[in-house]
PDB file of C-alpha atoms in Angstrom:
ATOM      1  CA  MET A 432      96.181  78.529  89.263  1.00 55.00           C
ATOM      2  CA  LYS A 433      98.835  78.021  91.851  1.00 57.00           C
ATOM      3  CA  LYS A 434     100.407  80.830  89.293  1.00 54.00           C
ATOM      4  CA  ILE A 435      98.406  83.183  89.912  1.00 49.00           C
ATOM      5  CA  LEU A 436      98.414  83.138  93.105  1.00 46.00           C
ATOM      6  CA  ILE A 437     101.767  83.310  93.601  1.00 48.00           C
ATOM      7  CA  LEU A 438     101.757  86.301  91.157  1.00 48.00           C
ATOM      8  CA  PHE A 439      98.876  87.827  93.017  1.00 49.00           C
ATOM      9  CA  SER A 440     100.717  87.620  97.094  1.00 51.00           C
ATOM     10  CA  LEU A 441     103.819  89.226  94.806  1.00 48.00           C
ATOM     11  CA  VAL A 442     101.788  92.213  93.781  1.00 48.00           C
ATOM     12  CA  ILE A 443     100.527  92.875  96.879  1.00 49.00           C
ATOM     13  CA  GLY A 444     103.412  92.359  98.177  1.00 50.00           C
ATOM     14  CA  VAL A 445     105.798  94.948  96.308  1.00 46.00           C
ATOM     15  CA  VAL A 446     102.481  96.992  96.292  1.00 45.00           C
ATOM     16  CA  GLY A 447     102.640  97.035 100.000  1.00 47.00           C
ATOM     17  CA  VAL A 448      99.320  98.556 102.213  1.00 46.00           C
ATOM     18  CA  LYS A 449      99.357 102.530 103.255  1.00 49.00           C
ATOM     19  CA  ALA A 450      96.432 103.295 105.877  1.00 51.00           C
ATOM     20  CA  ASP A 451      95.574 106.249 104.380  1.00 66.00           C
ATOM     21  CA  GLU A 452      95.197 104.726 100.968  1.00 75.00           C
ATOM     22  CA  PRO A 453      92.101 102.575 100.122  1.00 92.00           C
ATOM     23  CA  PHE A 454      92.411  98.660  99.665  1.00 95.00           C
ATOM     24  CA  PHE A 455      89.978  97.277  97.652  1.00 96.00           C
ATOM     25  CA  GLN A 456      87.935  98.957  94.957  1.00 96.00           C
ATOM     26  CA  ALA A 457      84.969  97.715  93.460  1.00 96.00           C
ATOM     27  CA  SER A 458      83.062  99.437  90.142  1.00 96.00           C
ATOM     28  CA  LEU A 459      80.421  99.668  88.111  1.00 97.00           C
ATOM     29  CA  THR A 460      82.143 102.413  85.480  1.00 96.00           C
ATOM     30  CA  PRO A 461      84.556 104.889  86.801  1.00 95.00           C
ATOM     31  CA  ASP A 462      81.397 106.848  88.040  1.00 95.00           C
ATOM     32  CA  ILE A 463      79.502 104.195  90.481  1.00 96.00           C
ATOM     33  CA  ALA A 464      82.443 103.015  92.352  1.00 95.00           C
ATOM     34  CA  ILE A 465      82.637 102.892  96.702  1.00 96.00           C
ATOM     35  CA  TYR A 466      85.941 104.975  95.857  1.00 96.00           C
ATOM     36  CA  SER A 467      85.976 108.271  93.035  1.00 95.00           C
ATOM     37  CA  LYS A 468      88.089 107.515  90.138  1.00 94.00           C
ATOM     38  CA  THR A 469      90.715 110.281  91.275  1.00 95.00           C
ATOM     39  CA  THR A 470      91.303 107.957  94.262  1.00 96.00           C
ATOM     40  CA  GLN A 471      94.859 105.994  94.462  1.00 96.00           C
ATOM     41  CA  ILE A 472      93.811 102.202  95.093  1.00 96.00           C
ATOM     42  CA  ASP A 473      96.710 100.209  96.770  1.00 96.00           C
ATOM     43  CA  GLY A 474      95.927  96.628  96.344  1.00 96.00           C
ATOM     44  CA  LEU A 475      92.937  94.729  94.895  1.00 97.00           C
ATOM     45  CA  ALA A 476      90.873  96.393  92.161  1.00 97.00           C
ATOM     46  CA  LEU A 477      87.488  94.565  91.043  1.00 97.00           C
ATOM     47  CA  SER A 478      85.799  96.204  87.830  1.00 96.00           C
ATOM     48  CA  ILE A 479      83.279  95.763  84.769  1.00 98.00           C
ATOM     49  CA  TRP A 480      85.073  99.733  83.717  1.00 97.00           C
ATOM     50  CA  GLY A 481      87.486 100.179  86.453  1.00 96.00           C
ATOM     51  CA  GLU A 482      89.552 103.651  86.452  1.00 96.00           C
ATOM     52  CA  ASN A 483      91.923 104.598  89.114  1.00 96.00           C
ATOM     53  CA  PRO A 484      95.397 105.654  89.516  1.00 96.00           C
ATOM     54  CA  GLN A 485      96.262 102.651  91.440  1.00 94.00           C
ATOM     55  CA  HIS A 486      99.286 100.203  92.595  1.00 96.00           C
ATOM     56  CA  ALA A 487      97.315  97.555  92.611  1.00 95.00           C
ATOM     57  CA  LEU A 488      95.679  93.893  91.160  1.00 97.00           C
ATOM     58  CA  ALA A 489      93.438  95.096  88.519  1.00 97.00           C
ATOM     59  CA  LEU A 490      91.258  92.282  87.963  1.00 97.00           C
ATOM     60  CA  GLY A 491      87.898  93.128  86.029  1.00 97.00           C
ATOM     61  CA  ILE A 492      86.948  93.342  82.148  1.00 98.00           C
ATOM     62  CA  ILE A 493      87.759  96.387  81.801  1.00 98.00           C
ATOM     63  CA  ASN A 494      91.055  98.020  83.577  1.00 97.00           C
ATOM     64  CA  GLY A 495      92.154 101.788  83.357  1.00 97.00           C
ATOM     65  CA  SER A 496      94.890 103.375  85.609  1.00 95.00           C
ATOM     66  CA  THR A 497      95.251 106.876  84.594  1.00 95.00           C
ATOM     67  CA  GLY A 498      98.484 109.585  86.279  1.00 94.00           C
ATOM     68  CA  ASP A 499     101.857 106.861  87.110  1.00 95.00           C
ATOM     69  CA  SER A 500     100.045 103.634  88.546  1.00 96.00           C
ATOM     70  CA  LEU A 501     101.623 100.019  89.091  1.00 96.00           C
ATOM     71  CA  GLY A 502     101.093  96.613  89.726  1.00 96.00           C
ATOM     72  CA  LEU A 503      98.867  94.387  87.598  1.00 97.00           C
ATOM     73  CA  SER A 504      95.629  94.945  85.192  1.00 97.00           C
ATOM     74  CA  TRP A 505      94.475  91.490  83.629  1.00 97.00           C
ATOM     75  CA  GLY A 506      91.393  92.379  81.985  1.00 97.00           C
ATOM     76  CA  LEU A 507      89.812  92.071  78.748  1.00 98.00           C
ATOM     77  CA  VAL A 508      90.843  95.760  78.020  1.00 98.00           C
ATOM     78  CA  ASN A 509      93.495  97.438  79.858  1.00 98.00           C
ATOM     79  CA  TYR A 510      94.634 101.143  79.462  1.00 97.00           C
ATOM     80  CA  ALA A 511      97.093 102.993  81.330  1.00 97.00           C
ATOM     81  CA  ASP A 512      98.328 107.257  81.310  1.00 96.00           C
ATOM     82  CA  SER A 513     101.996 105.559  82.561  1.00 96.00           C
ATOM     83  CA  TYR A 514     102.045 102.078  83.870  1.00 97.00           C
ATOM     84  CA  THR A 515     104.729  99.831  85.572  1.00 97.00           C
ATOM     85  CA  GLY A 516     103.731  95.832  85.708  1.00 97.00           C
ATOM     86  CA  VAL A 517     101.852  93.857  83.705  1.00 98.00           C
ATOM     87  CA  ALA A 518      98.689  94.056  81.613  1.00 98.00           C
ATOM     88  CA  TRP A 519      97.411  90.724  79.921  1.00 98.00           C
ATOM     89  CA  GLY A 520      93.815  91.531  77.673  1.00 97.00           C
ATOM     90  CA  LEU A 521      93.137  91.685  74.670  1.00 98.00           C
ATOM     91  CA  LEU A 522      93.088  94.673  73.722  1.00 98.00           C
ATOM     92  CA  ASN A 523      96.355  96.983  76.583  1.00 98.00           C
ATOM     93  CA  VAL A 524      97.018 100.214  75.399  1.00 97.00           C
ATOM     94  CA  SER A 525      99.106 103.335  76.732  1.00 97.00           C
ATOM     95  CA  GLN A 526      99.394 106.761  76.811  1.00 96.00           C
ATOM     96  CA  ARG A 527     103.197 107.884  77.972  1.00 94.00           C
ATOM     97  CA  ASN A 528     104.705 105.887  78.837  1.00 95.00           C
ATOM     98  CA  PHE A 529     104.520 101.688  79.470  1.00 97.00           C
ATOM     99  CA  ILE A 530     107.603  99.800  81.512  1.00 97.00           C
ATOM    100  CA  GLY A 531     106.987  95.973  81.839  1.00 98.00           C
ATOM    101  CA  TRP A 532     104.877  93.293  80.242  1.00 98.00           C
ATOM    102  CA  GLN A 533     101.746  93.736  77.804  1.00 97.00           C
ATOM    103  CA  ASP A 534     100.122  90.680  76.532  1.00 98.00           C
ATOM    104  CA  GLY A 535      97.077  90.331  74.514  1.00 97.00           C
ATOM    105  CA  VAL A 536      95.333  90.697  70.508  1.00 98.00           C
ATOM    106  CA  LEU A 537      96.778  93.744  70.087  1.00 98.00           C
ATOM    107  CA  ASN A 538      99.228  95.973  72.365  1.00 98.00           C
ATOM    108  CA  TYR A 539      99.464  99.864  71.166  1.00 97.00           C
ATOM    109  CA  SER A 540     101.752 102.125  73.181  1.00 97.00           C
ATOM    110  CA  GLN A 541     101.769 105.834  72.457  1.00 96.00           C
ATOM    111  CA  GLY A 542     104.516 107.153  74.049  1.00 94.00           C
ATOM    112  CA  THR A 543     107.932 105.345  75.229  1.00 97.00           C
ATOM    113  CA  PHE A 544     107.561 101.700  75.785  1.00 97.00           C
ATOM    114  CA  THR A 545     110.165  99.614  78.136  1.00 98.00           C
ATOM    115  CA  GLY A 546     110.278  95.973  78.123  1.00 98.00           C
ATOM    116  CA  LEU A 547     108.365  93.192  76.310  1.00 98.00           C
ATOM    117  CA  GLN A 548     105.193  93.136  74.518  1.00 98.00           C
ATOM    118  CA  SER A 549     103.939  89.630  72.674  1.00 98.00           C
ATOM    119  CA  GLY A 550     100.592  89.328  71.469  1.00 97.00           C
ATOM    120  CA  TRP A 551      99.399  89.359  67.289  1.00 98.00           C
ATOM    121  CA  ILE A 552      99.358  93.036  67.380  1.00 98.00           C
ATOM    122  CA  ASN A 553     102.283  95.179  68.897  1.00 98.00           C
ATOM    123  CA  VAL A 554     102.343  98.521  68.208  1.00 97.00           C
ATOM    124  CA  ALA A 555     104.705 100.805  69.693  1.00 97.00           C
ATOM    125  CA  GLN A 556     105.931 104.801  69.822  1.00 97.00           C
ATOM    126  CA  GLU A 557     108.989 104.029  70.709  1.00 97.00           C
ATOM    127  CA  PHE A 558     110.249 100.858  72.173  1.00 97.00           C
ATOM    128  CA  HIS A 559     113.016 100.082  73.857  1.00 97.00           C
ATOM    129  CA  GLY A 560     112.995  95.857  74.300  1.00 97.00           C
ATOM    130  CA  LEU A 561     111.572  93.113  72.446  1.00 98.00           C
ATOM    131  CA  GLN A 562     108.287  92.797  70.238  1.00 97.00           C
ATOM    132  CA  LEU A 563     107.176  89.270  69.785  1.00 98.00           C
ATOM    133  CA  GLY A 564     103.914  88.630  67.906  1.00 97.00           C
ATOM    134  CA  LEU A 565     102.612  87.941  63.942  1.00 97.00           C
ATOM    135  CA  LEU A 566     103.009  91.602  63.498  1.00 97.00           C
ATOM    136  CA  ASN A 567     105.522  94.129  65.195  1.00 97.00           C
ATOM    137  CA  TYR A 568     105.715  97.738  64.372  1.00 97.00           C
ATOM    138  CA  ALA A 569     107.901 100.371  66.033  1.00 96.00           C
ATOM    139  CA  GLU A 570     108.477 103.729  65.153  1.00 95.00           C
ATOM    140  CA  LYS A 571     111.942 103.903  66.876  1.00 95.00           C
ATOM    141  CA  LEU A 572     112.931 100.347  67.577  1.00 94.00           C
ATOM    142  CA  ARG A 573     115.588  99.722  70.335  1.00 95.00           C
ATOM    143  CA  GLY A 574     115.788  96.372  70.561  1.00 95.00           C
ATOM    144  CA  VAL A 575     114.193  93.438  68.854  1.00 96.00           C
ATOM    145  CA  GLN A 576     111.269  92.622  66.814  1.00 96.00           C
ATOM    146  CA  ILE A 577     110.223  88.676  66.489  1.00 97.00           C
ATOM    147  CA  GLY A 578     107.254  88.301  63.879  1.00 97.00           C
ATOM    148  CA  PHE A 579     106.258  87.265  60.669  1.00 95.00           C
ATOM    149  CA  VAL A 580     105.913  91.087  59.754  1.00 95.00           C
ATOM    150  CA  ASN A 581     108.405  93.220  61.833  1.00 94.00           C
ATOM    151  CA  ILE A 582     108.202  97.039  60.833  1.00 92.00           C
ATOM    152  CA  ALA A 583     111.233  99.403  62.706  1.00 91.00           C
ATOM    153  CA  ARG A 584     110.642 103.292  60.700  1.00 90.00           C
ATOM    154  CA  ASN A 585     114.088 104.220  62.293  1.00 89.00           C
ATOM    155  CA  ASN A 586     115.572 101.447  60.309  1.00 82.00           C
ATOM    156  CA  PRO A 587     117.523 102.577  57.005  1.00 74.00           C
ATOM    157  CA  TRP A 588     117.062  99.363  54.400  1.00 80.00           C
ATOM    158  CA  PHE A 589     120.413  97.380  54.961  1.00 69.00           C
ATOM    159  CA  LYS A 590     122.575 100.200  55.819  1.00 74.00           C
ATOM    160  CA  GLU A 591     124.256 100.434  59.245  1.00 76.00           C
ATOM    161  CA  PHE A 592     124.316  96.920  59.334  1.00 69.00           C
ATOM    162  CA  PRO A 593     124.675  95.072  61.967  1.00 70.00           C
ATOM    163  CA  ASP A 594     123.366  97.591  64.176  1.00 73.00           C
ATOM    164  CA  LYS A 595     120.046  98.048  61.922  1.00 72.00           C
ATOM    165  CA  LEU A 596     118.510  95.575  59.552  1.00 77.00           C
ATOM    166  CA  ALA A 597     115.942  96.806  57.345  1.00 77.00           C
ATOM    167  CA  THR A 598     113.161  99.749  57.710  1.00 79.00           C
ATOM    168  CA  GLY A 599     110.792  96.446  57.418  1.00 77.00           C
ATOM    169  CA  PHE A 600     111.656  92.648  57.643  1.00 81.00           C
ATOM    170  CA  PRO A 601     110.119  89.377  58.372  1.00 86.00           C
ATOM    171  CA  ILE A 602     111.098  87.063  61.173  1.00 91.00           C
ATOM    172  CA  VAL A 603     113.276  88.602  62.583  1.00 94.00           C
ATOM    173  CA  ASN A 604     114.094  92.808  62.628  1.00 85.00           C
ATOM    174  CA  TRP A 605     116.437  94.511  65.252  1.00 89.00           C
ATOM    175  CA  SER A 606     117.726  98.183  66.504  1.00 89.00           C
ATOM    176  CA  PHE A 607     120.584  98.847  68.527  1.00 87.00           C
TER     177      PHE A 607
END
């Protein structure tokens, strides 16, 4: 609990508070909320299902972040257009860019991911960093995969060793 409070304080401190942007959002759905889903939240978002552009700590069952958002999303499902920060949930999805850490059962990034993906299944279109899970998949890998099954589609089979290992390999795979 102490770590969560410290992390919350850091997120709020980094985010800062602007006088012209709402600090607090509560929502049942994206359309049933204190502020409309187009309003940027700079602070704390509590949601059953929320969807806002945000520089915030988002706590809820489903946390949606639109536009260029940042902060910490902690829920069962976290999805974002473009996100910088931490997403912890059972399912984490990013559409364009993600910089930071995704941790969950399934982590999926359609665009460029930079950072750490840790979970059971990690999937990324373009990945820069460390994937740590049972199954790791990247169309284009620039980094390291550690897990039971590791697939880097841009790796040829042992032809560019030691810079690239293999298209698929157990325990560890890499591409630099």
